[in-house]
PDB file of C-alpha atoms in Angstrom:
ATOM      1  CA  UNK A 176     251.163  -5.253  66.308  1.00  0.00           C
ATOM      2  CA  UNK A 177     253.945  -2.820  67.107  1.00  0.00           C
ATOM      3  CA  UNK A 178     255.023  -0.241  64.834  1.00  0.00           C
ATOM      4  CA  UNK A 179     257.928  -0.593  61.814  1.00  0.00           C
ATOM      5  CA  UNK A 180     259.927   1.914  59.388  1.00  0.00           C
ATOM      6  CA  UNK A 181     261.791   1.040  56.378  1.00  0.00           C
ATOM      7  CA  UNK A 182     263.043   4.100  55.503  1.00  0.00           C
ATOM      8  CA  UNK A 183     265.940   4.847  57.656  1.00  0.00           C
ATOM      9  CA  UNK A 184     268.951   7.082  57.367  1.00  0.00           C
ATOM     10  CA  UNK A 185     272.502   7.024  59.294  1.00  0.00           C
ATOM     11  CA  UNK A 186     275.820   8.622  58.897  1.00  0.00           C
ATOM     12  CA  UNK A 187     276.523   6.444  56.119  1.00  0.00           C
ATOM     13  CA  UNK A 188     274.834   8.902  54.003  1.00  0.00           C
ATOM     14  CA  UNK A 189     272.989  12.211  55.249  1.00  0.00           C
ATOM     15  CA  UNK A 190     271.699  11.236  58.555  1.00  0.00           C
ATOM     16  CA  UNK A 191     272.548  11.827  61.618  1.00  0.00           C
ATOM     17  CA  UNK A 192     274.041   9.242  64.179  1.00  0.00           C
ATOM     18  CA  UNK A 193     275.591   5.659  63.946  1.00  0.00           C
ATOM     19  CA  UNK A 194     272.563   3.148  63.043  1.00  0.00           C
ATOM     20  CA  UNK A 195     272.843   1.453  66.403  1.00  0.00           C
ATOM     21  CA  UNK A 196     271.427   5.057  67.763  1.00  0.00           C
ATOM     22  CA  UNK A 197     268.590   4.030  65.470  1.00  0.00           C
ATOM     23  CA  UNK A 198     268.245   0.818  66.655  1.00  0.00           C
ATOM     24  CA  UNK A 199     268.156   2.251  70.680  1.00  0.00           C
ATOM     25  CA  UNK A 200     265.419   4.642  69.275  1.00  0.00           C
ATOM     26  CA  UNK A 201     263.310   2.092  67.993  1.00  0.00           C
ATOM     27  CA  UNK A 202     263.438  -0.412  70.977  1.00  0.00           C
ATOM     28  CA  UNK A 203     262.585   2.586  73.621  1.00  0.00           C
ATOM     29  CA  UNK A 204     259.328   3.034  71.081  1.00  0.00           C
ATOM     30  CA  UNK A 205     258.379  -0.395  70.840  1.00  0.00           C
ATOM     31  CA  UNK A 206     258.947  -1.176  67.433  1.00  0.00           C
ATOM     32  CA  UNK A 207     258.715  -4.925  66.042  1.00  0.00           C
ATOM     33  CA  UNK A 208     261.397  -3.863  62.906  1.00  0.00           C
ATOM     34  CA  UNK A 209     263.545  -1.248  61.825  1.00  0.00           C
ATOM     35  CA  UNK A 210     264.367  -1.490  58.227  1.00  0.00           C
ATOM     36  CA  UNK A 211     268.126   0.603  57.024  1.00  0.00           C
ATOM     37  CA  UNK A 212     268.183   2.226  53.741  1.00  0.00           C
ATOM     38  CA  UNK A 213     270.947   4.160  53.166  1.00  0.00           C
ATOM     39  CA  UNK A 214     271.105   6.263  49.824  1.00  0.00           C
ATOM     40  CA  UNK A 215     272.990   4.115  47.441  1.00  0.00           C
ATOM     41  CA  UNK A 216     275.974   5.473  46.292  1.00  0.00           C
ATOM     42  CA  UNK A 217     276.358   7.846  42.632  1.00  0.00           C
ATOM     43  CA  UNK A 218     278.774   7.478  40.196  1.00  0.00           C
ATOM     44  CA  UNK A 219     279.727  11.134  41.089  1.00  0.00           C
ATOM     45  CA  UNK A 220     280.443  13.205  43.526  1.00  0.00           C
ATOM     46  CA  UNK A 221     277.256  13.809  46.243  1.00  0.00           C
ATOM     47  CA  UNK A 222     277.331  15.208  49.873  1.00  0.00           C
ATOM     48  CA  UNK A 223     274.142  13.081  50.881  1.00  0.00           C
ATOM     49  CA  UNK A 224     274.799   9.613  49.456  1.00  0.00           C
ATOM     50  CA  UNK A 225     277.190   7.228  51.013  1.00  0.00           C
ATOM     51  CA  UNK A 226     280.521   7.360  49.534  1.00  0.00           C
ATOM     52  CA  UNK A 227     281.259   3.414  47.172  1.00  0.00           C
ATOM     53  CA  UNK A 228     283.874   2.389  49.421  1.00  0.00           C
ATOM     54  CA  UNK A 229     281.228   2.543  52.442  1.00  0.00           C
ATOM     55  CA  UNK A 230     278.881   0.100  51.106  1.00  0.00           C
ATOM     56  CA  UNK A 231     280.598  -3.466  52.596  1.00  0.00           C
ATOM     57  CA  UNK A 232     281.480  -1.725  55.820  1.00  0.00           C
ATOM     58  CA  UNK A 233     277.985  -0.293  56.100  1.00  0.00           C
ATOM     59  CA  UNK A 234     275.855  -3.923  54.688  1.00  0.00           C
ATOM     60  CA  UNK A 235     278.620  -5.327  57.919  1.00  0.00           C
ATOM     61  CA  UNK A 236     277.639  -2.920  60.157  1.00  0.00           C
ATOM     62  CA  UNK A 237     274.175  -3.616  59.849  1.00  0.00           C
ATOM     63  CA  UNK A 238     273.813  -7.427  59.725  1.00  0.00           C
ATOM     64  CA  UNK A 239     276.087  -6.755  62.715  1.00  0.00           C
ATOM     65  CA  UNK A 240     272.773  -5.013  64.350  1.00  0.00           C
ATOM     66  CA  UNK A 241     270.680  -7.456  63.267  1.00  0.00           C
ATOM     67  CA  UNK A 242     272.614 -10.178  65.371  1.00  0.00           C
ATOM     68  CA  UNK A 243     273.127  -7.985  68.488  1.00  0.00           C
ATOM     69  CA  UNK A 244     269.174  -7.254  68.303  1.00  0.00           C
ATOM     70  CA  UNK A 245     267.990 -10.530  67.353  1.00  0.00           C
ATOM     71  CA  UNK A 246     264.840 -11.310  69.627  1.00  0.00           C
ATOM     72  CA  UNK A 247     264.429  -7.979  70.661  1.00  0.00           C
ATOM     73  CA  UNK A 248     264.244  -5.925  67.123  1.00  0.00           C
ATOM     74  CA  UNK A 249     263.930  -7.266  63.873  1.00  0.00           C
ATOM     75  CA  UNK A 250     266.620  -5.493  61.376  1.00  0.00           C
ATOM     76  CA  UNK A 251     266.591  -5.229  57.720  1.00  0.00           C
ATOM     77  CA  UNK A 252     269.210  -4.178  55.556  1.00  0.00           C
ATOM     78  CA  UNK A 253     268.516  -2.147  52.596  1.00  0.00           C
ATOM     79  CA  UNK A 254     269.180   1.200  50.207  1.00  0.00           C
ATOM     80  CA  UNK A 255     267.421   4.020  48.918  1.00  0.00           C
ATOM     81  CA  UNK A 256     268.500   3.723  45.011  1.00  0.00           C
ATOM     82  CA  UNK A 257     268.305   6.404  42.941  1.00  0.00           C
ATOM     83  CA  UNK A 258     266.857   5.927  39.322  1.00  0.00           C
ATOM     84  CA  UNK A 259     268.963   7.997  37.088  1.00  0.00           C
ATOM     85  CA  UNK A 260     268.393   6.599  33.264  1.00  0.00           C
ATOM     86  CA  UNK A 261     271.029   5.045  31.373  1.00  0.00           C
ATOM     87  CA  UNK A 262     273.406   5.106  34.804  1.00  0.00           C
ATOM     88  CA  UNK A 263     271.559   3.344  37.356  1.00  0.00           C
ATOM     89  CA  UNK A 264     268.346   1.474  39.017  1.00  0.00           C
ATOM     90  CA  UNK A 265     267.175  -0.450  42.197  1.00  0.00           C
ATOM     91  CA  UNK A 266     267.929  -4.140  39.904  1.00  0.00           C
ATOM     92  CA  UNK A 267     271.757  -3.175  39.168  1.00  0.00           C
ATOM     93  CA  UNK A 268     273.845  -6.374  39.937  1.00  0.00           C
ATOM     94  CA  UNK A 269     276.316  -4.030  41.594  1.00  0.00           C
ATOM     95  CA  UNK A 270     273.792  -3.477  44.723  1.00  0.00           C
ATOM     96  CA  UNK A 271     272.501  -6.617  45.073  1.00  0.00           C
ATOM     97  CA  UNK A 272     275.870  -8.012  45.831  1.00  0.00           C
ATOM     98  CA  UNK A 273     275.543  -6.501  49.085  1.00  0.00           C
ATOM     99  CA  UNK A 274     272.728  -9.043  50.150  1.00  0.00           C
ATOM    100  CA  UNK A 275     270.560  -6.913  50.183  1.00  0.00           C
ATOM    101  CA  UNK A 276     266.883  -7.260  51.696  1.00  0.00           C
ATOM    102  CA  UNK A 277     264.885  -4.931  50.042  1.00  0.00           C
ATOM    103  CA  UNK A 278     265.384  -1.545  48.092  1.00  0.00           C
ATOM    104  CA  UNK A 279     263.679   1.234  47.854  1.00  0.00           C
ATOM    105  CA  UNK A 280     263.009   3.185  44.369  1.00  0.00           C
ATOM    106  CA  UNK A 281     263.114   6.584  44.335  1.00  0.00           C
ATOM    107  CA  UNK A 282     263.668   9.932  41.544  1.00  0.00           C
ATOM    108  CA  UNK A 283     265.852  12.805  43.148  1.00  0.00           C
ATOM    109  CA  UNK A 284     267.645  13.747  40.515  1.00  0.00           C
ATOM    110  CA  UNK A 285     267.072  15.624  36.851  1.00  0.00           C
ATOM    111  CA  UNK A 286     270.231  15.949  34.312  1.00  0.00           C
ATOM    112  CA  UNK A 287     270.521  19.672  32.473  1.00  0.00           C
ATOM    113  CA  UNK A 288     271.544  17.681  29.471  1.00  0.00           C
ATOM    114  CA  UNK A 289     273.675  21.432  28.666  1.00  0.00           C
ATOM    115  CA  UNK A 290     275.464  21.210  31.297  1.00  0.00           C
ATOM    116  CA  UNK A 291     275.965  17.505  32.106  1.00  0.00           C
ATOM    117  CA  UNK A 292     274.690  18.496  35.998  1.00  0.00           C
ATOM    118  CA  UNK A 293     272.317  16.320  37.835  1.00  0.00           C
ATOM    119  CA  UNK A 294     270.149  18.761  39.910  1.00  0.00           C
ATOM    120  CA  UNK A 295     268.168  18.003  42.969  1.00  0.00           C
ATOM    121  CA  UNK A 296     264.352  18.143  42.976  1.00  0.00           C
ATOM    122  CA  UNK A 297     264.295  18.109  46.800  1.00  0.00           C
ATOM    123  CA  UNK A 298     267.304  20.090  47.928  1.00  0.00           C
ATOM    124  CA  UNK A 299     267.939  23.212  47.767  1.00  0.00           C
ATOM    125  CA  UNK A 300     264.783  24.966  46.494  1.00  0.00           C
ATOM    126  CA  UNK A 301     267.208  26.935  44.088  1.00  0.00           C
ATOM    127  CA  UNK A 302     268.291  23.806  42.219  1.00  0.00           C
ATOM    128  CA  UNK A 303     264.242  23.008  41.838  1.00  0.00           C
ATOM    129  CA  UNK A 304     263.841  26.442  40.415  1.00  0.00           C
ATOM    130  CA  UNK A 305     266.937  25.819  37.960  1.00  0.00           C
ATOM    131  CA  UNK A 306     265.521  22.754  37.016  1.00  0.00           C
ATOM    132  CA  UNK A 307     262.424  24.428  35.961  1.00  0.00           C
ATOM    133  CA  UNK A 308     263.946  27.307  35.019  1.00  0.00           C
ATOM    134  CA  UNK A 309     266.727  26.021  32.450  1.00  0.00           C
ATOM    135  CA  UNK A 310     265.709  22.133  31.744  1.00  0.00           C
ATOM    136  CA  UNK A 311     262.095  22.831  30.837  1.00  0.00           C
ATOM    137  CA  UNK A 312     262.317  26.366  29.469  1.00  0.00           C
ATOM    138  CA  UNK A 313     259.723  27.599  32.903  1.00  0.00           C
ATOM    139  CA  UNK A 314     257.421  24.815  31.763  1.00  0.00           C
ATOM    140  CA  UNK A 315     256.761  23.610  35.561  1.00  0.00           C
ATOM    141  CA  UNK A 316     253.841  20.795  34.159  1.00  0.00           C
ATOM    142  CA  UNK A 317     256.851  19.502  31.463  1.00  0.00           C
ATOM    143  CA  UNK A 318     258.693  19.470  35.054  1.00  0.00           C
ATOM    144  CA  UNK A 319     256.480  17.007  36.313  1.00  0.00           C
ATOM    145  CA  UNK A 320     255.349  15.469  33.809  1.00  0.00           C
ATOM    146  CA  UNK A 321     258.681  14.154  33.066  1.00  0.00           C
ATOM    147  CA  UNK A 322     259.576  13.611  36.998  1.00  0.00           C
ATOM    148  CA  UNK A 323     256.375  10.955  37.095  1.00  0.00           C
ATOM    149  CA  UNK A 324     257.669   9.372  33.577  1.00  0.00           C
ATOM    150  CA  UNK A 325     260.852   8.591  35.705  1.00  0.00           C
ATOM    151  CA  UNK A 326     258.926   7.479  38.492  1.00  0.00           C
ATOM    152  CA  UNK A 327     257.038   5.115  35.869  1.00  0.00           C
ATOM    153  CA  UNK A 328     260.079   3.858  34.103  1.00  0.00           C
ATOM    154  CA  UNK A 329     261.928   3.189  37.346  1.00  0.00           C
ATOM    155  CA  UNK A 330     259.030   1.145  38.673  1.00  0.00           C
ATOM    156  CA  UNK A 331     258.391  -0.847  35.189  1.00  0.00           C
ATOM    157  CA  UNK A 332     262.790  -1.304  34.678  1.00  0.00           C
ATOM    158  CA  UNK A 333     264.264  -2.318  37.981  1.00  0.00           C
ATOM    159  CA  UNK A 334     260.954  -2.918  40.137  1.00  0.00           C
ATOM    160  CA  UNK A 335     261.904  -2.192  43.857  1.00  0.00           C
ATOM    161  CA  UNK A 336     260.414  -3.119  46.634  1.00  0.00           C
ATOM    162  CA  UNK A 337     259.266   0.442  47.928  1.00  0.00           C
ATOM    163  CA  UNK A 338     258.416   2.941  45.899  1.00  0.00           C
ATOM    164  CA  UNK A 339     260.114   6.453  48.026  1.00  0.00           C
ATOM    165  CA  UNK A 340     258.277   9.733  48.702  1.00  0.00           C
ATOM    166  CA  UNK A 341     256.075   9.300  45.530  1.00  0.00           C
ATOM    167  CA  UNK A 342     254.975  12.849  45.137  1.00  0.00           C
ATOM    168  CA  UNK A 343     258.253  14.844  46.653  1.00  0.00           C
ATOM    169  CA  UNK A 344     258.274  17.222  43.639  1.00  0.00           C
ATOM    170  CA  UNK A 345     255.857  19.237  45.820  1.00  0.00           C
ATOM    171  CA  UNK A 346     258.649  19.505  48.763  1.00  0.00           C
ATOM    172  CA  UNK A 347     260.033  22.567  47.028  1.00  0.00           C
ATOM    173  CA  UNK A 348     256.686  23.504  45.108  1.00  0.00           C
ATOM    174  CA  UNK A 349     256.399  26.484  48.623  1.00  0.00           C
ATOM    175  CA  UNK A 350     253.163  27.602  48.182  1.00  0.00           C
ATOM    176  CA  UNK A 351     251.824  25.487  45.787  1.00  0.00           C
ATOM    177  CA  UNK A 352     253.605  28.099  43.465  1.00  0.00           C
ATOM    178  CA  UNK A 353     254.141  25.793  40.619  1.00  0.00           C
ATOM    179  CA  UNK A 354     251.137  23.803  40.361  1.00  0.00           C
ATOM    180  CA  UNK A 355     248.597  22.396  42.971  1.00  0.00           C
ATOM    181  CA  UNK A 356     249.186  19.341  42.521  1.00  0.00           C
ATOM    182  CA  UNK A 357     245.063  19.041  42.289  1.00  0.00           C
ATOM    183  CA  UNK A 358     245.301  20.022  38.445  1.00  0.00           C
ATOM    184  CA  UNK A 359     243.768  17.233  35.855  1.00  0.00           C
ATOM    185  CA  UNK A 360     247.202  16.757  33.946  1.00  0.00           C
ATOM    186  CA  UNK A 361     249.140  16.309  37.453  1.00  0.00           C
ATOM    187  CA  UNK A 362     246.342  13.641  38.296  1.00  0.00           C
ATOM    188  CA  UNK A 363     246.831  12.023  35.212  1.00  0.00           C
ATOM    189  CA  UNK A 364     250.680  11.832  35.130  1.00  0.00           C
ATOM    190  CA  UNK A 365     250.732  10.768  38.992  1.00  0.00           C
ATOM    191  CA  UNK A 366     248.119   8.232  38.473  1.00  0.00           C
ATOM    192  CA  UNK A 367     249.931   6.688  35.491  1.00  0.00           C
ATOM    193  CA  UNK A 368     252.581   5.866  38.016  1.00  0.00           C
ATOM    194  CA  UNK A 369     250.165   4.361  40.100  1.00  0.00           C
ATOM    195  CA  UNK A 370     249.209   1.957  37.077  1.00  0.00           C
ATOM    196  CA  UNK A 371     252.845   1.076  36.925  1.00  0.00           C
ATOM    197  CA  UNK A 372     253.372   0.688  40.448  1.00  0.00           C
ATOM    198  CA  UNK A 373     249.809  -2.099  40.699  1.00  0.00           C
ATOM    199  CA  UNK A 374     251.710  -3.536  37.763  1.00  0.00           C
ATOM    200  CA  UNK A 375     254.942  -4.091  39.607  1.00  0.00           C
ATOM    201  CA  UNK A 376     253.639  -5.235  42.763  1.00  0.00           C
ATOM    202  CA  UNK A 377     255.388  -2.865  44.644  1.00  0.00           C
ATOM    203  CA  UNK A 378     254.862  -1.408  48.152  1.00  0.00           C
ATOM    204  CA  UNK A 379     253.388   2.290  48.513  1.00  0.00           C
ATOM    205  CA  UNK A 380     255.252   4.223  51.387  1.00  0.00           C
ATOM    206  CA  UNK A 381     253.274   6.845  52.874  1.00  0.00           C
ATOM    207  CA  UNK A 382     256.478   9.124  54.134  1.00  0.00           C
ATOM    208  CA  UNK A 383     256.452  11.418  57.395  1.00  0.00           C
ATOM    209  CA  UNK A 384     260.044  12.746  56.725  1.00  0.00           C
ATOM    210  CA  UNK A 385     259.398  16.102  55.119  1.00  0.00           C
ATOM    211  CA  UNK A 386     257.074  17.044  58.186  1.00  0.00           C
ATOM    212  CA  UNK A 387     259.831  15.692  60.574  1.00  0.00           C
ATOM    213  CA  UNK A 388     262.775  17.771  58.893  1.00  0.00           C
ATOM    214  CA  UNK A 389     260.538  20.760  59.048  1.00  0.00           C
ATOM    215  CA  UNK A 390     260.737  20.630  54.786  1.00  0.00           C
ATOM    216  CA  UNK A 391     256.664  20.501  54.580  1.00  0.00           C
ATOM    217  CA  UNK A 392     253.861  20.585  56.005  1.00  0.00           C
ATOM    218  CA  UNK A 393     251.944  17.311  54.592  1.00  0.00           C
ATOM    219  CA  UNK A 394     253.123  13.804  54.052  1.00  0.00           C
ATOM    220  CA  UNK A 395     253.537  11.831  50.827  1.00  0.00           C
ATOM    221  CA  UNK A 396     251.909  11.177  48.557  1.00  0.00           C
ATOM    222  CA  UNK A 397     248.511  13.039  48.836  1.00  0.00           C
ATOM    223  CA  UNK A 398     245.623  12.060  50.267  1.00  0.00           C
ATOM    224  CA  UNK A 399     243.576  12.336  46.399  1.00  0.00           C
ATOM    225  CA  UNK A 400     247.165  10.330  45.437  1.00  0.00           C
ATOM    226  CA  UNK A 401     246.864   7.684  48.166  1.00  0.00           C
ATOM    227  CA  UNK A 402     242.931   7.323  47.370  1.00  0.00           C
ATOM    228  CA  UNK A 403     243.819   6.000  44.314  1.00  0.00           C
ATOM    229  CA  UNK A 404     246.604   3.897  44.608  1.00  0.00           C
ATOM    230  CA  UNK A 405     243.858   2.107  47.699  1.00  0.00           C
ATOM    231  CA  UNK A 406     241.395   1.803  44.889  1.00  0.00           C
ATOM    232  CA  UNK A 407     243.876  -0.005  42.623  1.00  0.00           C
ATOM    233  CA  UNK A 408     244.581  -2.194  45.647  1.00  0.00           C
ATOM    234  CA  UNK A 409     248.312  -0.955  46.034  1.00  0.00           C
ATOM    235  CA  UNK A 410     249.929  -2.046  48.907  1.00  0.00           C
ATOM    236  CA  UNK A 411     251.228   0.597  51.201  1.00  0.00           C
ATOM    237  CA  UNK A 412     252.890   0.783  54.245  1.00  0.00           C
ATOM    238  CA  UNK A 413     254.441   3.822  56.812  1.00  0.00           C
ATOM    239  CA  UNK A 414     257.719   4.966  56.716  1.00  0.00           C
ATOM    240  CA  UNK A 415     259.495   7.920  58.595  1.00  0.00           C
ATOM    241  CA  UNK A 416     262.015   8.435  56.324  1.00  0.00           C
ATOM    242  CA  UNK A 417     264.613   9.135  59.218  1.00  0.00           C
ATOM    243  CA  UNK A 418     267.600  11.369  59.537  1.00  0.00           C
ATOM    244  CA  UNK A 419     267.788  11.573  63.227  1.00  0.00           C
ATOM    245  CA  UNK A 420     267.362   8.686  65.517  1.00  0.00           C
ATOM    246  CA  UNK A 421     264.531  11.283  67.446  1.00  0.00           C
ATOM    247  CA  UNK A 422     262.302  10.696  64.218  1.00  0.00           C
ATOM    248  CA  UNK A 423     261.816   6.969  63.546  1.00  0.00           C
ATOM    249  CA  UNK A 424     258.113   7.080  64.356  1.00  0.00           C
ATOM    250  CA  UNK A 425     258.000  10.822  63.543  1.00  0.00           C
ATOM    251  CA  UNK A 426     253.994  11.943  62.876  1.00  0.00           C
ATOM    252  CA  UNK A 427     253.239   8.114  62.764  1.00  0.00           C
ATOM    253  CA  UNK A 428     249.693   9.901  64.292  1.00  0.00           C
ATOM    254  CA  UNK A 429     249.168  11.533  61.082  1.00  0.00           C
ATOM    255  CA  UNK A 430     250.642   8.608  58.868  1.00  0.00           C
ATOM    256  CA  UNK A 431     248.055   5.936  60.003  1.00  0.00           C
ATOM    257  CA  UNK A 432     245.465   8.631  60.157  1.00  0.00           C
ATOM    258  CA  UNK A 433     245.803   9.918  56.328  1.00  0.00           C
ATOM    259  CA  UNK A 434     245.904   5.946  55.556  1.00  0.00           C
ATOM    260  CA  UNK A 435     242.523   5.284  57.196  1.00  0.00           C
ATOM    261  CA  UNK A 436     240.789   8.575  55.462  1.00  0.00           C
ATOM    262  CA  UNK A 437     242.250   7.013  51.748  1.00  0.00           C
ATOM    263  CA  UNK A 438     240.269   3.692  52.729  1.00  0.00           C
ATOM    264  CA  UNK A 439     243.102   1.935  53.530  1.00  0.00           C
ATOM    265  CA  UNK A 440     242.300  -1.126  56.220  1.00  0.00           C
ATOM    266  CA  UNK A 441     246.030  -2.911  56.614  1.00  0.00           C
ATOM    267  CA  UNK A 442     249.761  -2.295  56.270  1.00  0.00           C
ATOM    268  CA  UNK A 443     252.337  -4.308  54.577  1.00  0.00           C
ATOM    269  CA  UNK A 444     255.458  -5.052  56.855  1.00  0.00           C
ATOM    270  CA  UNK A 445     258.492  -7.091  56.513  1.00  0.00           C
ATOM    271  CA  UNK A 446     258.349  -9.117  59.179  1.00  0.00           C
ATOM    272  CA  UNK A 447     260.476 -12.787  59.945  1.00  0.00           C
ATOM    273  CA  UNK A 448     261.613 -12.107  56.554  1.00  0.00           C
ATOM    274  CA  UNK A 449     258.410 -12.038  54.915  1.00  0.00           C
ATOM    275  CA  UNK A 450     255.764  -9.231  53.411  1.00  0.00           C
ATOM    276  CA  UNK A 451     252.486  -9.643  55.439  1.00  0.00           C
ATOM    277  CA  UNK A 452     249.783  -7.251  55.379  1.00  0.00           C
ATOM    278  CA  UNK A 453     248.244  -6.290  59.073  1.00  0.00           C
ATOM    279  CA  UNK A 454     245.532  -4.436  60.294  1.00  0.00           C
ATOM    280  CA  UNK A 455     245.851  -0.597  60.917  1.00  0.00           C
ATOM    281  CA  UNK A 456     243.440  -1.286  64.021  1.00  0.00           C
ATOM    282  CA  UNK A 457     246.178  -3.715  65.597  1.00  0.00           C
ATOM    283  CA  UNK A 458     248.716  -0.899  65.345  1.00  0.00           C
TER     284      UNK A 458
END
């Protein structure tokens, strides 16, 4: 079994390089699929999500791959869709017109309901501390807390295929500053996501893009995290979460290796257009 990813970037949104650089990287690494998921556009303004009027041109571009690669690379087209409640979800009509193959759920985004902003819980580390800071009155666990209730409702309302970067409130926790992430209350609220995601059916991405972008020095989710979600018999697979064509298999070492130590025994992949579950030995 050759390696996949599912969680890949482009210029379409904050990536680097045209998606057929992607495509190149994964043939010269001997991958069996590469899987595009572009963050789905916001209905306001963003400097990493692609722009509305980019979605046809990039579900085109794409497909277009999938042709030129046919026999040689399997090539999925998705998006990364933000959950942002009351605005939008990974089930919204307006997404799956694209034809889409598969989404990916994922939470990047808190509103300061005084301000009307939307701040970003992974990008700049000063918009984390503002979230903190001003939305929950320096209560970090209300913080996250409230980040894994999103998680939960996102999973339970539009039920994606993927589930992103579960735990990537700690990206900007430096330090462990915050909270641990090992405290009883974290545990609890991450592992009521968990329950959700079992529920849902949904796929478990173990992510390697924080490490390759030099953002952190662990991969998502946790290894106590990912222990869990093996003993509730979650599906989960390995994704790079690209931004470079240089990182589609980035710290795919560590990836299968923190699978193994949770217990896990097999992957899910998308594969000849269907989920299948293989074993992390054949990889």
């Amino acid at each position: 079994m050759r390696p996949t990813n599912y969680h890949t970037h482009s210029r379409f949104c904050d990536g680097v390089g045209e998606p057929a650089e992607y495509a190149e990287a994964a043939v010269s690494k001997g991958f069996a699929a590469l899987g595009f998921s572009s963050h789905a556009p916001l209905p306001f303004e963003s400097d990493w999500t692609m722009k509305p009027a980019d979605l046809p041109r990039y579900a085109a571009e794409i497909r277009s791959l999938a042709e030129r690669y046919r026999g040689t690379l399997e090539i999925y087209l998705g998006l990364e869709i933000d959950y942002i409640p009351g605005v939008m979800g990974p089930s919204d009509e307006r997404f799956a017109k694209a034809g889409l193959e598969y989404t990916i759920g994922s939470v990047h985004m808190i509103r300061d309901d005084r301000s009307g902003r939307y701040l970003a819980i992974d990008g700049p580390v000063e918009e984390y501390e503002e979230i903190i800071r001003n939305v929950f009155a320096g209560d970090a666990r209300a913080f996250a807390e409230r980040y894994f209730a999103l998680m939960s409702e996102m999973v339970t309302l539009h039920r994606p295929d993927i589930i992103g970067h579960l735990d990537v409130l700690m990206k900007n926790n430096i330090g462990r500053r915050f909270f641990s992430g090992t405290e009883s209350w974290y545990l609890d609220a991450a592992c009521g996501t968990l329950e959700a995601i079992r529920a849902s059916g949904a796929v478990l991405e173990v992510n390697s893009g924080g490490l390759a972008r030099k953002r952190t020095d662990f991969l998502y989710p946790s290894l106590p995290l990912l222990t869990v979600a093996r003993e509730l018999e979650i599906p989960a697979m390995l994704n790079a979460d690209a931004h470079d064509p240089a990182h589609v298999d980035a710290f795919y070492d560590r990836g299968y290796a923190l699978l193994a130590a949770a217990g896990y025994r097999e992957v899910r992949v998308l594969l000849a257009g269907t989920w299948r579950d293989v074993p992390l030995e054949n990889i």
